[in-house]
Amino acid sequence: WCGSLLAALLAPRMAGLRVDFGLLLEPLGFIKVLEWIFSIFAFATCGSFQGETTLLVSCKGVVNKTVTAAFAYPFRLNTVVFSAPDPKRCGGTWTDVYLVGNFSSSAQFFVTLAVLVFLYCTAALVVYIGYKHVYQQNSKFQLTDLAITVLTAFLWLVSTSGWAKALADIKMSTGASIIPHIESCKAPGTTCRFASVTSMGTLNVSVVFGLLNILLWAGNPWFVYKDTDLHNQSDRISRSP
C-alpha cells in the first residue's frame, strides 16, 4: 500500500516536463531534426510554385502576339486556358486552348505527406526534448515511433516516385511539344511558335528533398529500434550464457 501511494505521488513528477537537448546530439534526435527541416523544404518548394508557358501567335490581323497560360500547384493543367491573341480571336478561328493533364493527386499527396511529417517531427522533438524520460520508460511510445517511422519511409518512397513522374509529365505538357496538339494553330494563316516556360528548378529541388527524405526515413528505423525493448531483449538473450 505504501509503495502504491509513493508511486502515485511520484507519477506526476515523472511525467512532468524536463527539458534536455542531449538526445538531439544522438543519431535518433539529430536525424529527426533533419527530417523536420527536409519536410519543410519538400512542401515549400512544391506547394509554392507558380509558372506560365508562353506562345507567339500570328494570325489574321495579329503578328507575333504573346499568349500565356498560367499554372501553379496543384497542377490541374486541364483547367488552364491560354489567353486569346486578340479580341476578335484571329477572325473567329481561335478557340479556347487548354493545357493537358491533371497532376493534382501526385502533387497533393507529396505536399500533404510533407506537412504531416513536419507536424509529426515537431511532436516527436517535443517529446525527445521535454519528455525523454517518459519516452524511454514507455515501450508503447517507442514501438509507435518505430511503426510510424517504417510507414513514413514507405510513404516517402511512393509519394516521391509518383511526384517525380508527374513532374516529368508537367514539363512535357507545358513545353514546346504542346504546339502540334493545338487545333487553333492548324487553322489557315495561323502560325504558333513556342516562346518560353517558367523554370521548374524549384520543383526539381522538391524531388531532391523527397529522395533525401527517403534516405533519412529508411535509415532511421534502426536508431528507433535500438531504443525499444525488443532490441534490449535481443541483446540480453545474445549475452546470456
PDB file of C-alpha atoms in Angstrom, residues 6-205:
ATOM      1  CA  LEU A   6       4.579   6.550  -3.314  1.00  0.00           C
ATOM      2  CA  ALA A   7       4.244   5.630  -6.988  1.00  0.00           C
ATOM      3  CA  ALA A   8       1.056   7.702  -7.263  1.00  0.00           C
ATOM      4  CA  LEU A   9       2.785  10.702  -5.720  1.00  0.00           C
ATOM      5  CA  LEU A  10       5.842  10.438  -7.945  1.00  0.00           C
ATOM      6  CA  ALA A  11       3.955   9.754 -11.198  1.00  0.00           C
ATOM      7  CA  PRO A  12       3.067  13.417 -11.922  1.00  0.00           C
ATOM      8  CA  ARG A  13       6.698  14.402 -11.376  1.00  0.00           C
ATOM      9  CA  MET A  14       7.917  11.599 -13.638  1.00  0.00           C
ATOM     10  CA  ALA A  15       5.542  12.701 -16.370  1.00  0.00           C
ATOM     11  CA  GLY A  16       6.472  16.382 -15.956  1.00  0.00           C
ATOM     12  CA  LEU A  17       8.425  18.476 -18.405  1.00  0.00           C
ATOM     13  CA  ARG A  18      12.203  18.021 -18.234  1.00  0.00           C
ATOM     14  CA  VAL A  19      13.995  19.992 -20.934  1.00  0.00           C
ATOM     15  CA  ASP A  20      17.047  18.096 -22.141  1.00  0.00           C
ATOM     16  CA  PHE A  21      18.658  18.696 -25.534  1.00  0.00           C
ATOM     17  CA  GLY A  22      21.042  15.797 -25.097  1.00  0.00           C
ATOM     18  CA  LEU A  23      19.034  13.459 -27.329  1.00  0.00           C
ATOM     19  CA  LEU A  24      19.482  15.878 -30.251  1.00  0.00           C
ATOM     20  CA  LEU A  25      23.201  15.092 -30.183  1.00  0.00           C
ATOM     21  CA  GLU A  26      22.455  11.395 -30.632  1.00  0.00           C
ATOM     22  CA  PRO A  27      21.537   9.875 -34.032  1.00  0.00           C
ATOM     23  CA  LEU A  28      17.884   9.414 -33.037  1.00  0.00           C
ATOM     24  CA  GLY A  29      17.343  13.092 -32.271  1.00  0.00           C
ATOM     25  CA  PHE A  30      19.722  14.527 -34.882  1.00  0.00           C
ATOM     26  CA  ILE A  31      18.062  12.600 -37.712  1.00  0.00           C
ATOM     27  CA  LYS A  32      14.652  13.765 -36.504  1.00  0.00           C
ATOM     28  CA  VAL A  33      15.823  17.381 -36.780  1.00  0.00           C
ATOM     29  CA  LEU A  34      16.987  16.738 -40.355  1.00  0.00           C
ATOM     30  CA  GLU A  35      13.648  15.107 -41.185  1.00  0.00           C
ATOM     31  CA  TRP A  36      11.851  18.134 -39.750  1.00  0.00           C
ATOM     32  CA  ILE A  37      13.930  20.535 -41.867  1.00  0.00           C
ATOM     33  CA  PHE A  38      13.748  18.491 -45.073  1.00  0.00           C
ATOM     34  CA  SER A  39       9.968  18.128 -44.814  1.00  0.00           C
ATOM     35  CA  ILE A  40       9.664  21.924 -44.737  1.00  0.00           C
ATOM     36  CA  PHE A  41      11.727  22.275 -47.896  1.00  0.00           C
ATOM     37  CA  ALA A  42       9.753  19.486 -49.596  1.00  0.00           C
ATOM     38  CA  PHE A  43       6.314  21.064 -49.215  1.00  0.00           C
ATOM     39  CA  ALA A  44       7.585  24.654 -49.608  1.00  0.00           C
ATOM     40  CA  THR A  45       9.359  24.070 -52.926  1.00  0.00           C
ATOM     41  CA  CYS A  46       6.421  22.168 -54.411  1.00  0.00           C
ATOM     42  CA  GLY A  47       3.408  23.898 -52.906  1.00  0.00           C
ATOM     43  CA  SER A  48       4.526  27.466 -53.601  1.00  0.00           C
ATOM     44  CA  PHE A  49       5.295  27.058 -57.316  1.00  0.00           C
ATOM     45  CA  GLN A  50       3.704  29.367 -59.887  1.00  0.00           C
ATOM     46  CA  GLY A  51       4.602  29.487 -63.554  1.00  0.00           C
ATOM     47  CA  GLU A  52       3.406  30.092 -67.073  1.00  0.00           C
ATOM     48  CA  THR A  53       4.023  28.862 -70.580  1.00  0.00           C
ATOM     49  CA  THR A  54       4.114  31.320 -73.468  1.00  0.00           C
ATOM     50  CA  LEU A  55       3.461  31.051 -77.198  1.00  0.00           C
ATOM     51  CA  LEU A  56       3.900  33.547 -80.048  1.00  0.00           C
ATOM     52  CA  VAL A  57       0.868  33.512 -82.367  1.00  0.00           C
ATOM     53  CA  SER A  58       0.497  35.085 -85.783  1.00  0.00           C
ATOM     54  CA  CYS A  59      -2.889  35.061 -87.491  1.00  0.00           C
ATOM     55  CA  LYS A  60      -5.354  37.372 -89.261  1.00  0.00           C
ATOM     56  CA  GLY A  61      -4.530  40.901 -88.115  1.00  0.00           C
ATOM     57  CA  VAL A  62      -2.040  39.689 -85.483  1.00  0.00           C
ATOM     58  CA  VAL A  63       1.722  39.275 -85.696  1.00  0.00           C
ATOM     59  CA  ASN A  64       3.751  37.524 -83.005  1.00  0.00           C
ATOM     60  CA  LYS A  65       1.162  38.108 -80.319  1.00  0.00           C
ATOM     61  CA  THR A  66       2.105  36.655 -76.929  1.00  0.00           C
ATOM     62  CA  VAL A  67      -0.420  34.251 -75.428  1.00  0.00           C
ATOM     63  CA  THR A  68       0.136  32.771 -71.977  1.00  0.00           C
ATOM     64  CA  ALA A  69      -1.237  30.021 -69.768  1.00  0.00           C
ATOM     65  CA  ALA A  70      -0.522  30.441 -66.045  1.00  0.00           C
ATOM     66  CA  PHE A  71      -0.363  27.292 -63.933  1.00  0.00           C
ATOM     67  CA  ALA A  72       0.501  26.531 -60.317  1.00  0.00           C
ATOM     68  CA  TYR A  73       0.211  23.935 -57.568  1.00  0.00           C
ATOM     69  CA  PRO A  74      -1.737  21.577 -57.502  1.00  0.00           C
ATOM     70  CA  PHE A  75      -1.188  21.423 -61.300  1.00  0.00           C
ATOM     71  CA  ARG A  76      -4.673  20.847 -62.664  1.00  0.00           C
ATOM     72  CA  LEU A  77      -3.400  21.763 -66.120  1.00  0.00           C
ATOM     73  CA  ASN A  78      -6.603  20.689 -67.867  1.00  0.00           C
ATOM     74  CA  THR A  79      -8.327  23.711 -66.295  1.00  0.00           C
ATOM     75  CA  VAL A  80      -5.689  26.194 -67.526  1.00  0.00           C
ATOM     76  CA  VAL A  81      -6.550  28.068 -70.743  1.00  0.00           C
ATOM     77  CA  PHE A  82      -4.332  30.191 -72.973  1.00  0.00           C
ATOM     78  CA  SER A  83      -5.239  33.831 -73.370  1.00  0.00           C
ATOM     79  CA  ALA A  84      -6.675  34.781 -76.798  1.00  0.00           C
ATOM     80  CA  PRO A  85      -4.315  36.504 -79.275  1.00  0.00           C
ATOM     81  CA  ASP A  86      -6.762  39.378 -79.815  1.00  0.00           C
ATOM     82  CA  PRO A  87     -10.386  40.329 -79.031  1.00  0.00           C
ATOM     83  CA  LYS A  88     -11.510  39.041 -82.443  1.00  0.00           C
ATOM     84  CA  ARG A  89      -9.867  35.682 -81.716  1.00  0.00           C
ATOM     85  CA  CYS A  90      -7.980  35.588 -85.026  1.00  0.00           C
ATOM     86  CA  GLY A  91     -11.099  36.254 -87.036  1.00  0.00           C
ATOM     87  CA  GLY A  92     -13.010  33.547 -85.208  1.00  0.00           C
ATOM     88  CA  THR A  93     -10.506  30.761 -85.868  1.00  0.00           C
ATOM     89  CA  TRP A  94      -9.047  30.747 -82.357  1.00  0.00           C
ATOM     90  CA  THR A  95     -10.890  28.567 -79.879  1.00  0.00           C
ATOM     91  CA  ASP A  96     -10.118  28.081 -76.209  1.00  0.00           C
ATOM     92  CA  VAL A  97      -6.863  26.163 -75.845  1.00  0.00           C
ATOM     93  CA  TYR A  98      -6.305  24.221 -72.626  1.00  0.00           C
ATOM     94  CA  LEU A  99      -3.184  22.570 -71.318  1.00  0.00           C
ATOM     95  CA  VAL A 100      -3.352  18.799 -70.945  1.00  0.00           C
ATOM     96  CA  GLY A 101      -3.247  16.705 -67.799  1.00  0.00           C
ATOM     97  CA  ASN A 102      -4.334  16.715 -64.171  1.00  0.00           C
ATOM     98  CA  PHE A 103      -1.427  16.019 -61.811  1.00  0.00           C
ATOM     99  CA  SER A 104      -3.085  17.221 -58.627  1.00  0.00           C
ATOM    100  CA  SER A 105      -3.268  13.800 -56.966  1.00  0.00           C
ATOM    101  CA  SER A 106       0.510  13.215 -57.096  1.00  0.00           C
ATOM    102  CA  ALA A 107       1.345  16.802 -56.128  1.00  0.00           C
ATOM    103  CA  GLN A 108      -1.138  16.935 -53.253  1.00  0.00           C
ATOM    104  CA  PHE A 109      -0.089  13.524 -51.936  1.00  0.00           C
ATOM    105  CA  PHE A 110       3.530  14.683 -51.858  1.00  0.00           C
ATOM    106  CA  VAL A 111       2.778  18.025 -50.174  1.00  0.00           C
ATOM    107  CA  THR A 112       0.258  16.567 -47.713  1.00  0.00           C
ATOM    108  CA  LEU A 113       2.721  13.891 -46.628  1.00  0.00           C
ATOM    109  CA  ALA A 114       5.434  16.526 -46.158  1.00  0.00           C
ATOM    110  CA  VAL A 115       3.119  18.649 -43.994  1.00  0.00           C
ATOM    111  CA  LEU A 116       2.064  15.653 -41.886  1.00  0.00           C
ATOM    112  CA  VAL A 117       5.695  14.614 -41.469  1.00  0.00           C
ATOM    113  CA  PHE A 118       6.542  18.151 -40.367  1.00  0.00           C
ATOM    114  CA  LEU A 119       3.812  18.018 -37.717  1.00  0.00           C
ATOM    115  CA  TYR A 120       4.855  14.566 -36.535  1.00  0.00           C
ATOM    116  CA  CYS A 121       8.523  15.551 -36.326  1.00  0.00           C
ATOM    117  CA  THR A 122       7.545  18.638 -34.335  1.00  0.00           C
ATOM    118  CA  ALA A 123       5.613  16.494 -31.857  1.00  0.00           C
ATOM    119  CA  ALA A 124       8.416  13.925 -31.708  1.00  0.00           C
ATOM    120  CA  LEU A 125      11.026  16.596 -30.999  1.00  0.00           C
ATOM    121  CA  VAL A 126       8.876  17.990 -28.185  1.00  0.00           C
ATOM    122  CA  VAL A 127       8.789  14.505 -26.659  1.00  0.00           C
ATOM    123  CA  TYR A 128      12.518  13.926 -27.220  1.00  0.00           C
ATOM    124  CA  ILE A 129      13.468  17.267 -25.648  1.00  0.00           C
ATOM    125  CA  GLY A 130      10.893  17.637 -22.887  1.00  0.00           C
ATOM    126  CA  TYR A 131       9.751  14.116 -22.090  1.00  0.00           C
ATOM    127  CA  LYS A 132      12.757  11.940 -22.853  1.00  0.00           C
ATOM    128  CA  HIS A 133      12.343  10.083 -19.556  1.00  0.00           C
ATOM    129  CA  VAL A 134       8.718   9.199 -20.371  1.00  0.00           C
ATOM    130  CA  TYR A 135       9.648   8.081 -23.893  1.00  0.00           C
ATOM    131  CA  GLN A 136      12.437   5.819 -22.677  1.00  0.00           C
ATOM    132  CA  GLN A 137      10.341   4.280 -19.897  1.00  0.00           C
ATOM    133  CA  ASN A 138       7.237   3.589 -22.008  1.00  0.00           C
ATOM    134  CA  SER A 139       7.648   0.877 -24.624  1.00  0.00           C
ATOM    135  CA  LYS A 140       4.362   1.872 -26.290  1.00  0.00           C
ATOM    136  CA  PHE A 141       5.823   5.245 -27.279  1.00  0.00           C
ATOM    137  CA  GLN A 142       8.919   3.578 -28.685  1.00  0.00           C
ATOM    138  CA  LEU A 143       7.012   0.957 -30.673  1.00  0.00           C
ATOM    139  CA  THR A 144       4.590   3.566 -32.005  1.00  0.00           C
ATOM    140  CA  ASP A 145       7.528   5.723 -33.090  1.00  0.00           C
ATOM    141  CA  LEU A 146       9.096   2.705 -34.803  1.00  0.00           C
ATOM    142  CA  ALA A 147       5.883   1.785 -36.648  1.00  0.00           C
ATOM    143  CA  ILE A 148       5.303   5.362 -37.822  1.00  0.00           C
ATOM    144  CA  THR A 149       8.925   5.639 -38.957  1.00  0.00           C
ATOM    145  CA  VAL A 150       8.714   2.483 -41.098  1.00  0.00           C
ATOM    146  CA  LEU A 151       5.365   3.531 -42.572  1.00  0.00           C
ATOM    147  CA  THR A 152       6.612   7.041 -43.326  1.00  0.00           C
ATOM    148  CA  ALA A 153       9.676   5.709 -45.133  1.00  0.00           C
ATOM    149  CA  PHE A 154       7.384   3.681 -47.408  1.00  0.00           C
ATOM    150  CA  LEU A 155       5.060   6.648 -47.991  1.00  0.00           C
ATOM    151  CA  TRP A 156       8.001   8.876 -48.924  1.00  0.00           C
ATOM    152  CA  LEU A 157       9.076   6.287 -51.493  1.00  0.00           C
ATOM    153  CA  VAL A 158       5.594   6.113 -53.016  1.00  0.00           C
ATOM    154  CA  SER A 159       4.901   9.852 -52.985  1.00  0.00           C
ATOM    155  CA  THR A 160       8.304  10.894 -54.320  1.00  0.00           C
ATOM    156  CA  SER A 161       8.176   8.334 -57.131  1.00  0.00           C
ATOM    157  CA  GLY A 162       4.702   9.499 -58.116  1.00  0.00           C
ATOM    158  CA  TRP A 163       5.626  13.175 -57.915  1.00  0.00           C
ATOM    159  CA  ALA A 164       8.823  12.693 -59.962  1.00  0.00           C
ATOM    160  CA  LYS A 165       6.797  11.011 -62.721  1.00  0.00           C
ATOM    161  CA  ALA A 166       4.157  13.754 -62.549  1.00  0.00           C
ATOM    162  CA  LEU A 167       6.825  16.456 -62.794  1.00  0.00           C
ATOM    163  CA  ALA A 168       8.244  14.877 -65.945  1.00  0.00           C
ATOM    164  CA  ASP A 169       4.729  14.892 -67.446  1.00  0.00           C
ATOM    165  CA  ILE A 170       4.167  18.513 -66.390  1.00  0.00           C
ATOM    166  CA  LYS A 171       7.314  19.530 -68.245  1.00  0.00           C
ATOM    167  CA  MET A 172       6.033  17.753 -71.350  1.00  0.00           C
ATOM    168  CA  SER A 173       2.576  19.318 -71.045  1.00  0.00           C
ATOM    169  CA  THR A 174       3.928  22.849 -70.758  1.00  0.00           C
ATOM    170  CA  GLY A 175       6.845  22.635 -73.210  1.00  0.00           C
ATOM    171  CA  ALA A 176       7.280  23.020 -76.950  1.00  0.00           C
ATOM    172  CA  SER A 177       5.704  19.634 -77.630  1.00  0.00           C
ATOM    173  CA  ILE A 178       2.216  21.066 -76.994  1.00  0.00           C
ATOM    174  CA  ILE A 179       2.088  23.060 -80.253  1.00  0.00           C
ATOM    175  CA  PRO A 180       1.343  20.140 -82.633  1.00  0.00           C
ATOM    176  CA  HIS A 181      -1.693  19.300 -80.482  1.00  0.00           C
ATOM    177  CA  ILE A 182      -3.262  22.783 -80.603  1.00  0.00           C
ATOM    178  CA  GLU A 183      -6.018  22.745 -83.222  1.00  0.00           C
ATOM    179  CA  SER A 184      -6.226  26.539 -83.439  1.00  0.00           C
ATOM    180  CA  CYS A 185      -2.607  26.656 -84.600  1.00  0.00           C
ATOM    181  CA  LYS A 186      -3.535  24.458 -87.569  1.00  0.00           C
ATOM    182  CA  ALA A 187      -6.027  26.990 -88.971  1.00  0.00           C
ATOM    183  CA  PRO A 188      -5.133  28.511 -92.392  1.00  0.00           C
ATOM    184  CA  GLY A 189      -2.984  31.611 -91.975  1.00  0.00           C
ATOM    185  CA  THR A 190      -2.184  30.852 -88.329  1.00  0.00           C
ATOM    186  CA  THR A 191       1.283  30.033 -87.028  1.00  0.00           C
ATOM    187  CA  CYS A 192       2.352  29.320 -83.476  1.00  0.00           C
ATOM    188  CA  ARG A 193       5.843  29.281 -82.039  1.00  0.00           C
ATOM    189  CA  PHE A 194       6.871  28.214 -78.570  1.00  0.00           C
ATOM    190  CA  ALA A 195       8.379  31.131 -76.641  1.00  0.00           C
ATOM    191  CA  SER A 196       9.167  30.077 -73.080  1.00  0.00           C
ATOM    192  CA  VAL A 197       8.100  28.312 -69.929  1.00  0.00           C
ATOM    193  CA  THR A 198       8.920  29.208 -66.337  1.00  0.00           C
ATOM    194  CA  SER A 199      11.946  27.405 -64.958  1.00  0.00           C
ATOM    195  CA  MET A 200      10.955  24.443 -62.817  1.00  0.00           C
ATOM    196  CA  GLY A 201      14.140  24.366 -60.811  1.00  0.00           C
ATOM    197  CA  THR A 202      12.284  24.624 -57.507  1.00  0.00           C
ATOM    198  CA  LEU A 203      10.162  21.616 -58.456  1.00  0.00           C
ATOM    199  CA  ASN A 204      13.325  19.684 -59.260  1.00  0.00           C
ATOM    200  CA  VAL A 205      14.585  20.634 -55.800  1.00  0.00           C
TER     201      VAL A 205
END
